[in-house]
Coordinates of C-alpha atoms in Angstrom, one line a residue:
X1 CA 134.9 106.3 103.4
X2 CA 133.8 103.1 102.5
X3 CA 130.1 102.8 102.4
X4 CA 127.6 100.8 103.6
X5 CA 127.7 96.9 102.6
X6 CA 125.9 96.3 100.0
X7 CA 122.0 94.9 99.9
X8 CA 121.6 92.0 97.4
X9 CA 117.8 93.2 97.8
X10 CA 118.5 96.4 95.7
X11 CA 119.8 94.4 93.1
X12 CA 118.1 94.2 89.0
X13 CA 116.0 91.7 89.4
X14 CA 114.3 89.5 86.6
X15 CA 112.6 86.4 86.6
X16 CA 115.9 84.3 86.2
X17 CA 117.4 86.5 88.7
X18 CA 115.4 86.2 91.7
X19 CA 116.3 87.4 95.2
X20 CA 116.8 83.6 97.1
X21 CA 116.8 83.3 101.0
X22 CA 117.7 80.8 103.2
X23 CA 115.7 80.1 106.1
X24 CA 117.5 80.4 109.7
X25 CA 115.5 79.4 113.0
X26 CA 117.5 76.4 114.4
X27 CA 121.3 76.7 113.6
X28 CA 122.6 79.9 115.4
X29 CA 125.7 79.2 113.9
X30 CA 128.0 81.6 111.5
X31 CA 129.1 78.3 109.8
X32 CA 125.4 78.0 108.6
X33 CA 125.8 81.0 107.1
X34 CA 129.0 80.3 105.4
X35 CA 127.0 77.3 103.9
X36 CA 124.5 79.0 102.5
X37 CA 126.4 81.7 100.3
X38 CA 128.0 78.7 99.1
X39 CA 125.3 76.6 98.0
X40 CA 124.1 80.3 96.0
X41 CA 121.8 82.2 97.7
X42 CA 121.8 85.8 98.5
X43 CA 120.0 86.9 101.5
X44 CA 119.6 85.0 104.8
X45 CA 116.3 85.2 105.8
X46 CA 116.7 84.8 110.1
X47 CA 113.5 84.1 111.8
X48 CA 113.1 85.6 114.9
X49 CA 109.3 85.4 115.0
X50 CA 109.0 81.1 115.1
X51 CA 112.3 80.2 116.8
X52 CA 114.4 81.2 119.9
X53 CA 117.0 82.8 118.5
X54 CA 117.9 85.3 120.5
X55 CA 119.3 89.2 119.4
X56 CA 122.9 88.0 120.1
X57 CA 122.5 84.7 118.2
X58 CA 120.8 87.2 115.3
X59 CA 123.5 89.9 115.4
X60 CA 126.3 86.7 115.4
X61 CA 124.7 85.2 112.4
X62 CA 123.7 89.3 110.5
X63 CA 127.6 90.0 111.0
X64 CA 128.7 86.2 109.4
X65 CA 126.2 87.1 106.3
X66 CA 127.4 90.8 105.7
X67 CA 131.1 89.3 105.4
X68 CA 129.8 86.7 103.0
X69 CA 128.0 89.1 101.2
X70 CA 124.9 87.0 101.5
X71 CA 123.0 89.9 103.1
X72 CA 120.9 89.6 106.4
X73 CA 117.0 90.1 106.6
X74 CA 115.4 89.5 110.0
X75 CA 111.9 88.6 110.7
X76 CA 110.8 89.8 113.8
X77 CA 107.6 88.7 116.1
X78 CA 104.4 90.3 115.4
X79 CA 103.4 93.6 117.7
X80 CA 107.4 92.8 119.3
X81 CA 108.0 96.9 119.6
X82 CA 110.0 99.2 118.5
X83 CA 112.9 98.5 121.0
X84 CA 113.2 94.9 119.5
X85 CA 113.5 96.6 116.2
X86 CA 116.0 98.9 116.9
X87 CA 118.3 96.3 118.2
X88 CA 118.0 94.0 115.0
X89 CA 119.4 96.7 112.9
X90 CA 121.8 97.7 115.5
X91 CA 123.0 94.3 115.4
X92 CA 123.8 94.0 111.6
X93 CA 120.9 93.3 110.1
X94 CA 120.2 95.4 106.5
X95 CA 116.2 94.9 106.3
X96 CA 113.3 94.1 109.2
X97 CA 110.9 91.8 108.0
X98 CA 107.7 92.5 110.1
X99 CA 104.9 90.0 110.0
X100 CA 100.7 90.7 109.4
X101 CA 100.4 94.2 108.0
X102 CA 97.0 94.4 107.6
X103 CA 97.0 98.3 106.4
X104 CA 99.0 101.5 105.5
X105 CA 98.9 102.2 109.2
X106 CA 101.0 99.2 109.7
X107 CA 103.1 99.8 107.2
X108 CA 104.2 103.0 107.5
X109 CA 104.9 101.8 111.7
X110 CA 106.8 99.7 110.2
X111 CA 108.7 102.5 107.8
X112 CA 109.4 104.5 111.2
X113 CA 111.1 102.0 113.4
X114 CA 113.3 101.1 110.4
X115 CA 114.5 104.7 109.3
X116 CA 116.7 107.9 110.7
X117 CA 115.0 111.2 110.4
X118 CA 113.3 112.6 107.9
X119 CA 112.1 109.2 106.8
X120 CA 111.8 107.9 110.6
X121 CA 112.6 107.8 113.8
X122 CA 115.1 105.6 114.3
X123 CA 118.2 106.3 117.3
X124 CA 121.1 107.1 116.3
X125 CA 124.7 104.6 117.6
X126 CA 127.8 104.7 116.6
X127 CA 129.8 101.9 115.1
X128 CA 127.6 99.6 113.2
X129 CA 128.2 96.6 111.9
X130 CA 126.5 97.2 108.8
X131 CA 129.4 99.7 108.2
X132 CA 132.9 97.8 109.5
X133 CA 132.4 98.4 113.2
X134 CA 134.1 102.2 111.7
X135 CA 132.7 105.0 112.9
X136 CA 131.1 106.6 110.3
X137 CA 130.2 110.9 109.9
X138 CA 126.3 110.5 111.2
X139 CA 125.2 112.0 108.1
X140 CA 126.7 108.9 105.9
X141 CA 125.3 106.5 108.4
X142 CA 121.4 108.2 107.9
X143 CA 122.2 108.7 104.0
X144 CA 123.2 105.0 103.4
X145 CA 121.2 103.2 106.0
X146 CA 118.0 104.8 105.1
X147 CA 118.7 104.3 101.2
X148 CA 120.8 100.9 101.8
X149 CA 121.1 99.3 105.1
X150 CA 117.8 99.1 106.6
X151 CA 115.2 97.2 104.1
X152 CA 111.4 97.6 105.2
X153 CA 110.0 94.0 104.2
X154 CA 106.0 93.7 104.7
X155 CA 103.9 90.3 105.1
X156 CA 100.8 90.0 103.6
X157 CA 99.0 87.0 105.6
X158 CA 95.3 88.7 105.5
X159 CA 92.5 88.8 103.8
X160 CA 92.4 92.1 105.5
X161 CA 96.2 92.9 104.3
X162 CA 95.1 91.7 100.5
X163 CA 92.2 94.2 100.9
X164 CA 94.6 97.2 101.6
X165 CA 97.4 95.8 99.1
X166 CA 96.9 99.0 97.1
X167 CA 97.5 101.0 100.3
X168 CA 100.2 99.1 101.2
X169 CA 101.9 99.1 98.8
X170 CA 102.1 103.0 98.2
X171 CA 103.6 103.5 101.8
X172 CA 106.8 105.3 101.3
X173 CA 110.2 103.4 102.0
X174 CA 107.8 100.0 101.8
X175 CA 110.3 97.5 99.9
X176 CA 108.6 94.7 99.5
X177 CA 105.1 93.6 99.6
X178 CA 105.3 89.9 101.2
X179 CA 102.9 87.3 100.6
X180 CA 102.8 84.5 104.0
X181 CA 101.1 81.7 101.6
X182 CA 100.8 79.5 104.8
X183 CA 98.9 82.0 107.3
X184 CA 97.0 84.1 104.4
X185 CA 95.7 80.4 102.9
X186 CA 94.3 79.8 106.9
X187 CA 93.0 83.4 106.8
X188 CA 90.9 82.3 103.4
X189 CA 89.9 79.5 105.0
X190 CA 91.7 77.4 102.2
X191 CA 94.6 75.5 104.7
X192 CA 97.3 73.8 102.6
X193 CA 95.4 75.0 99.3
X194 CA 98.2 76.5 97.4
X195 CA 97.6 75.2 94.1
X196 CA 93.6 76.8 94.5
X197 CA 92.3 79.4 92.1
X198 CA 91.6 81.8 95.2
X199 CA 95.6 81.7 95.9
X200 CA 95.9 82.2 92.6
X201 CA 94.4 85.6 92.9
X202 CA 95.8 86.7 95.6
X203 CA 99.1 86.3 94.5
X204 CA 97.9 88.5 91.4
X205 CA 97.0 90.6 93.6
X206 CA 100.2 91.6 95.5
X207 CA 102.0 91.3 92.7
X208 CA 99.4 94.0 90.7
X209 CA 99.8 96.4 93.6
X210 CA 103.2 95.9 93.6
X211 CA 103.8 96.6 90.3
X212 CA 101.4 99.9 90.5
X213 CA 103.7 101.4 93.2
X214 CA 106.7 99.6 91.7
X215 CA 107.9 97.8 95.0
X216 CA 109.0 94.1 95.1
X217 CA 106.7 91.5 95.2
X218 CA 108.0 88.1 97.1
X219 CA 106.8 84.6 98.1
X220 CA 107.2 82.8 101.5
X221 CA 105.8 79.5 102.5
X222 CA 105.8 77.4 99.6
X223 CA 109.0 75.3 98.2
X224 CA 110.4 72.4 96.2
X225 CA 107.6 71.5 93.0
X226 CA 104.3 73.7 93.6
X227 CA 102.8 73.8 90.3
X228 CA 101.3 77.6 91.7
X229 CA 105.3 78.8 92.5
X230 CA 106.6 77.3 88.9
X231 CA 103.2 79.5 87.6
X232 CA 104.0 82.7 89.8
X233 CA 107.5 83.2 88.9
X234 CA 106.5 82.6 85.3
X235 CA 104.0 84.7 84.9
X236 CA 104.2 87.4 87.9
X237 CA 106.9 89.9 88.9
X238 CA 108.6 87.7 91.9
X239 CA 111.7 89.8 93.2
X240 CA 112.8 88.1 95.8
X241 CA 111.4 84.2 97.5
X242 CA 111.9 82.5 100.7
X243 CA 113.6 78.8 100.7
X244 CA 113.5 76.2 102.8
X245 CA 114.7 76.9 106.7
X246 CA 117.4 75.0 108.1
X247 CA 115.4 72.9 110.2
X248 CA 113.7 71.5 106.9
X249 CA 116.9 71.0 105.0
X250 CA 118.9 69.1 107.8
X251 CA 115.4 67.1 108.7
X252 CA 115.3 66.0 104.8
X253 CA 119.2 65.0 104.6
X254 CA 118.6 62.7 108.1
X255 CA 116.0 61.6 106.9
X256 CA 117.4 60.5 103.3
X257 CA 121.0 59.3 105.3
X258 CA 118.7 56.9 107.5
X259 CA 116.5 55.2 104.7
X260 CA 119.8 54.7 102.5
X261 CA 121.7 52.6 105.7
X262 CA 118.2 50.7 106.2
X263 CA 119.0 49.5 102.4
X264 CA 122.6 48.6 103.5
X265 CA 120.9 46.2 106.2
X266 CA 118.6 44.8 103.9
X267 CA 120.9 43.7 101.8

C-alpha cells in the first residue's frame, strides 16, 4: 500500500536548511503552487485567518501542493471551531496552524481535533487527498496521519503565551511553536519594533522552550532584510519560517514594473 504523502516539515533541519513556507492568501490558483515550488519553497502557508479563501479554494491549493511536493499547511481563523479544522484536514492539509495559543489547554484542544484516537478526537472518513484519494486500511490512515499528516503548529502571539511557553511546548502532539511577530509585538506594547531587545528576548524564550521539549521553532511576520531575523537564524534554532505572501510579492513586482515604465517615459 502506498503511504501518505511526505511532509517536508519533518525533514531534518539545521541552520542552513530551514523549512521555508510561501504565504498564500489572495491567489486561489494552482498556478501559484507551482510557482512557489519552482522558486524553492518547501511548504505553503495557506491563510484562512486573514483572507476570504473558501474551504474549496484551500482544498484545491492543498491538493496541488501534495502533487507538486510542496507541503500544504493551513492557518485557520482563531476559535473557528472543530468543524472547520476537520474540513481543512479532510481537504488535504498536512498540518494546521492555530493562531493565538495562550495556554497548554489551548494547545491540547488543537491537538485533539487534529489527531485521530487515541491521540485526539478527529473523525474518520475515506479517500483523503493525503492518500491520493485511494481507500486505505483504517489503521494505516490513523497511524500515518497522526505521525506525519496532521502537524500541529501553534502560534505564540501574546505576552501570556510567552509566560506559558514551556507548558505549551510540553504538550504531546504539538510540533511547532511559531512566533507571530506582529501580533506579539503589539501585545507587548512594542508595535513594529522587531529590532528591540525585548522582542529578541521573546524569541529566545520560545526557542528555549522548543529546545527543552524537542519541538520545532518557527518565525512568521518578519521579512527581507531584518537584522533580528538574521540574528535569529544565526543564534537560535529556527527550523520553520514564513516568507512573504503572494499579495506582497505581486504588489512589489507590479510596483517595480510601473517604476521601470516611468523611467522609460522620461527618456
